[in-house]
Short mmCIF file of C-alpha atoms in Angstrom, two decimals:
data_model
loop_
_atom_site.label_atom_id
_atom_site.label_comp_id
_atom_site.label_asym_id
_atom_site.label_seq_id
_atom_site.Cartn_x
_atom_site.Cartn_y
_atom_site.Cartn_z
CA UNK A 1 0.16 0.29 -0.23
CA UNK A 2 1.30 3.30 -0.91
CA UNK A 3 1.54 5.95 1.72
CA UNK A 4 3.18 8.77 3.07
CA UNK A 5 6.55 7.91 4.64
CA UNK A 6 9.61 9.08 6.83
CA UNK A 7 12.59 7.24 6.32
CA UNK A 8 15.83 7.49 8.60
CA UNK A 9 19.67 6.22 8.16
CA UNK A 10 20.69 6.74 11.53
CA UNK A 11 24.81 6.82 11.03
CA UNK A 12 27.16 4.95 12.69
CA UNK A 13 29.90 7.81 13.48
CA UNK A 14 28.13 10.55 11.13
CA UNK A 15 30.84 11.22 8.86
CA UNK A 16 29.64 11.02 5.39
CA UNK A 17 31.96 11.61 2.24
CA UNK A 18 30.49 13.97 -0.60
CA UNK A 19 29.99 17.54 -1.65
CA UNK A 20 26.32 17.47 -1.55
CA UNK A 21 24.01 16.72 1.38
CA UNK A 22 21.18 15.67 -0.62
CA UNK A 23 22.07 11.46 -1.19
CA UNK A 24 19.47 10.89 -3.05
CA UNK A 25 17.32 7.67 -1.66
CA UNK A 26 15.75 6.74 -4.79
CA UNK A 27 19.27 6.69 -6.09
CA UNK A 28 20.96 4.66 -3.41
CA UNK A 29 18.01 2.37 -3.79
CA UNK A 30 17.67 1.55 -7.21
CA UNK A 31 21.57 0.39 -6.62
CA UNK A 32 20.39 -2.68 -4.52
CA UNK A 33 17.52 -3.42 -6.80
CA UNK A 34 19.98 -3.62 -9.66
CA UNK A 35 22.16 -6.05 -7.71
CA UNK A 36 19.54 -8.15 -6.97
CA UNK A 37 17.95 -8.38 -10.02
CA UNK A 38 20.86 -7.44 -12.80
CA UNK A 39 23.89 -8.62 -11.15
CA UNK A 40 25.55 -9.00 -14.26
CA UNK A 41 24.71 -4.76 -14.47
CA UNK A 42 26.04 -4.23 -11.72
CA UNK A 43 29.79 -5.34 -12.57
CA UNK A 44 29.67 -2.82 -15.35
CA UNK A 45 31.79 0.14 -14.93
CA UNK A 46 29.91 3.25 -13.38
CA UNK A 47 29.67 5.33 -16.02
CA UNK A 48 28.95 2.63 -18.47
CA UNK A 49 25.65 3.88 -20.31
CA UNK A 50 24.69 1.35 -22.47
CA UNK A 51 22.36 -0.83 -20.51
CA UNK A 52 20.92 1.70 -18.10
CA UNK A 53 17.64 0.55 -16.84
CA UNK A 54 15.52 1.87 -14.54
CA UNK A 55 14.91 0.42 -11.09
CA UNK A 56 11.29 -0.45 -10.03
CA UNK A 57 11.24 0.89 -7.15
CA UNK A 58 8.74 0.72 -4.30
CA UNK A 59 7.80 4.54 -4.79
CA UNK A 60 4.87 6.65 -5.92
CA UNK A 61 5.47 7.56 -9.98
CA UNK A 62 5.27 11.35 -10.77
CA UNK A 63 5.25 13.79 -13.46
CA UNK A 64 4.70 13.44 -16.92
CA UNK A 65 6.21 11.80 -20.35
CA UNK A 66 9.91 11.03 -19.74
CA UNK A 67 9.94 13.84 -17.11
CA UNK A 68 8.46 10.98 -14.65
CA UNK A 69 10.10 11.20 -10.91
CA UNK A 70 9.80 8.94 -7.97
CA UNK A 71 7.72 10.24 -5.08
CA UNK A 72 10.77 10.65 -2.73
CA UNK A 73 13.04 13.80 -1.18
CA UNK A 74 16.19 14.32 -0.70
CA UNK A 75 17.87 14.30 2.38
CA UNK A 76 16.14 16.50 5.19
CA UNK A 77 18.57 15.89 8.02
CA UNK A 78 20.33 18.66 9.59
CA UNK A 79 24.26 19.09 8.23
CA UNK A 80 26.25 19.08 11.76
CA UNK A 81 29.49 20.40 10.31
CA UNK A 82 32.12 20.00 7.41
CA UNK A 83 35.51 19.35 7.27
CA UNK A 84 37.88 18.42 4.22
CA UNK A 85 40.71 15.18 4.29
CA UNK A 86 42.75 14.22 1.70
CA UNK A 87 43.47 10.77 0.08
CA UNK A 88 46.68 9.77 -1.43
CA UNK A 89 47.85 7.19 -3.88
CA UNK A 90 51.95 6.48 -4.82
CA UNK A 91 53.83 4.08 -5.85
CA UNK A 92 55.96 2.15 -3.29
CA UNK A 93 59.69 2.28 -4.23
CA UNK A 94 59.77 -1.30 -2.49
CA UNK A 95 57.13 -2.84 -4.81
CA UNK A 96 59.17 -2.01 -7.90
CA UNK A 97 61.07 -5.25 -8.13
CA UNK A 98 57.89 -6.57 -9.10
CA UNK A 99 57.31 -4.88 -12.35
CA UNK A 100 57.56 -6.34 -15.66
CA UNK A 101 59.84 -4.59 -18.15
CA UNK A 102 59.67 -6.70 -20.30
CA UNK A 103 63.26 -7.51 -20.32
CA UNK A 104 63.94 -3.73 -21.38
CA UNK A 105 65.33 -0.91 -18.38
CA UNK A 106 62.60 0.90 -16.98
CA UNK A 107 61.83 3.68 -14.70
CA UNK A 108 58.64 4.66 -12.63
CA UNK A 109 57.23 7.83 -13.50
CA UNK A 110 54.99 9.09 -10.88
CA UNK A 111 54.36 12.97 -12.49
CA UNK A 112 52.22 11.02 -15.00
CA UNK A 113 50.48 7.87 -16.53
CA UNK A 114 49.89 4.47 -14.01
CA UNK A 115 52.06 5.49 -11.40
CA UNK A 116 50.90 9.14 -11.22
CA UNK A 117 50.73 9.84 -7.36
CA UNK A 118 47.90 11.45 -6.14
CA UNK A 119 46.51 14.22 -3.38
CA UNK A 120 42.87 14.46 -3.84
CA UNK A 121 40.49 16.80 -1.47
CA UNK A 122 37.79 15.00 0.27
CA UNK A 123 34.72 16.64 1.66
CA UNK A 124 33.61 14.69 4.96
CA UNK A 125 29.70 15.89 6.27
CA UNK A 126 28.97 15.27 9.57
CA UNK A 127 25.25 13.57 10.33
CA UNK A 128 23.40 12.56 13.31
CA UNK A 129 20.96 11.02 10.75
CA UNK A 130 20.09 11.17 7.22
CA UNK A 131 16.12 11.71 6.76
CA UNK A 132 14.24 11.25 3.54
CA UNK A 133 10.17 11.67 3.02
CA UNK A 134 7.98 9.61 0.47
CA UNK A 135 5.24 7.92 -0.69
CA UNK A 136 5.54 4.12 -1.24
CA UNK A 137 5.59 0.83 -0.11
CA UNK A 138 6.30 1.00 3.47
CA UNK A 139 7.71 -2.91 3.89
CA UNK A 140 9.00 -3.10 0.17
CA UNK A 141 10.95 -0.04 1.09
CA UNK A 142 12.60 -1.26 4.59
CA UNK A 143 13.52 -4.36 2.58
CA UNK A 144 15.75 -2.58 0.22
CA UNK A 145 17.29 -0.20 3.17
CA UNK A 146 18.73 -3.17 4.50
CA UNK A 147 20.58 -3.80 1.56
CA UNK A 148 22.30 -0.70 2.72
CA UNK A 149 25.52 -0.76 4.85
CA UNK A 150 26.90 2.65 3.76
CA UNK A 151 25.52 5.84 2.46
CA UNK A 152 28.39 8.36 -0.15
CA UNK A 153 32.10 8.02 -1.21
CA UNK A 154 34.68 5.97 0.13
CA UNK A 155 32.78 3.72 1.66
CA UNK A 156 36.02 1.24 1.73
CA UNK A 157 37.60 3.73 3.97
CA UNK A 158 34.62 3.26 6.70
CA UNK A 159 32.87 6.88 5.78
CA UNK A 160 28.98 6.71 5.57
CA UNK A 161 28.52 3.52 7.51
CA UNK A 162 24.50 3.07 8.73
CA UNK A 163 23.86 1.73 11.78
CA UNK A 164 20.25 0.94 11.54
CA UNK A 165 17.14 2.14 9.34
CA UNK A 166 13.77 3.11 10.47
CA UNK A 167 10.60 3.60 7.93
CA UNK A 168 7.61 4.96 9.45
CA UNK A 169 4.16 6.28 8.57
CA UNK A 170 3.89 9.84 8.35
CA UNK A 171 1.07 12.11 8.33
CA UNK A 172 1.78 14.28 5.51
CA UNK A 173 3.75 13.90 2.18
CA UNK A 174 6.60 15.50 2.23
CA UNK A 175 8.21 13.67 -1.08
CA UNK A 176 8.59 17.37 -3.24
CA UNK A 177 7.49 20.04 -0.65
CA UNK A 178 7.60 20.68 2.87
CA UNK A 179 5.66 23.25 4.49
CA UNK A 180 6.04 25.32 1.25
CA UNK A 181 9.44 24.75 0.33
CA UNK A 182 11.05 22.10 -1.92
CA UNK A 183 12.34 19.06 -0.93
CA UNK A 184 13.87 17.35 -4.05
CA UNK A 185 14.52 18.67 -7.86
CA UNK A 186 11.48 19.37 -9.66
CA UNK A 187 11.21 19.38 -13.59
CA UNK A 188 10.09 22.81 -15.05
CA UNK A 189 7.91 22.31 -17.48
CA UNK A 190 9.29 23.91 -21.26
CA UNK A 191 8.14 27.61 -21.79
CA UNK A 192 6.53 27.69 -18.63
CA UNK A 193 7.54 31.02 -16.61
CA UNK A 194 10.47 30.27 -13.73
CA UNK A 195 8.94 30.35 -10.24
CA UNK A 196 10.83 32.02 -7.40
CA UNK A 197 13.50 30.03 -6.11
CA UNK A 198 17.11 28.41 -6.94
CA UNK A 199 16.96 26.99 -10.58
CA UNK A 200 19.27 24.40 -11.55
CA UNK A 201 20.13 21.50 -14.16
CA UNK A 202 19.82 18.44 -12.21
CA UNK A 203 18.46 14.84 -12.62
CA UNK A 204 15.19 13.57 -11.68
CA UNK A 205 15.65 10.11 -11.17
CA UNK A 206 18.53 7.35 -11.20
CA UNK A 207 21.07 7.48 -12.39
CA UNK A 208 21.79 11.07 -11.27
CA UNK A 209 24.90 11.63 -13.43
CA UNK A 210 23.73 9.87 -16.54
CA UNK A 211 23.16 13.24 -18.84
CA UNK A 212 19.79 12.09 -20.10
CA UNK A 213 18.11 12.42 -17.02
CA UNK A 214 19.41 15.97 -16.17
CA UNK A 215 16.27 18.75 -16.10
CA UNK A 216 15.81 22.17 -15.65
CA UNK A 217 15.04 21.66 -12.16
CA UNK A 218 13.12 24.05 -9.04
CA UNK A 219 16.00 23.02 -6.58
CA UNK A 220 15.89 22.92 -2.26
CA UNK A 221 16.90 26.26 -0.81
CA UNK A 222 18.29 24.94 2.04
CA UNK A 223 21.16 22.37 1.23
CA UNK A 224 21.80 21.63 4.95
CA UNK A 225 19.00 20.27 5.94
CA UNK A 226 16.61 22.12 9.08
CA UNK A 227 15.55 20.27 12.00
CA UNK A 228 12.11 19.00 13.06
#
């Protein structure tokens, strides 16, 4: 049964890596659905667009034509802080003896190429919990949520660990708007006057990075979330 819901991910230590605080839940659950139903596609490179399919998620479907999207907000949890760490990649000198130069004299170049060294910044945001509002099937959504152990980037380094999930009925539908404020990217119809608010080109459904999913949208004004 489709109903308004509040979905909460309680974070283990609060550290979530990523530049934006929105972490669309439909995208997170789409990856779980793909792994369960199309494990062969889950092994493809992230940016491979040849076999993109739409995950059949237990959310209400909104919008018209190819501008459809799932009735699920972006994260509405309060960001408590933010800082930057750096991850590094370098070739260990003592490993050079294992490189096969095919009988030729070789030299490792760490300025470019395969063995280039990196020092890359990583934005880490702090959340006690991530919160989304949706209209969907409670049990089916909770089942998919249980397949999510981490949220955000660099999960292999321990960032974004989820302690537990809760999905509960909510008295209002806040999947698109909350007390008049937009809670997710809402596509604007071509030719209609631009409304007041933050306008940007953004994805409207998973995978959000795919250019064909991008639309001119009315975006949430308060990116850091807000308290109840």
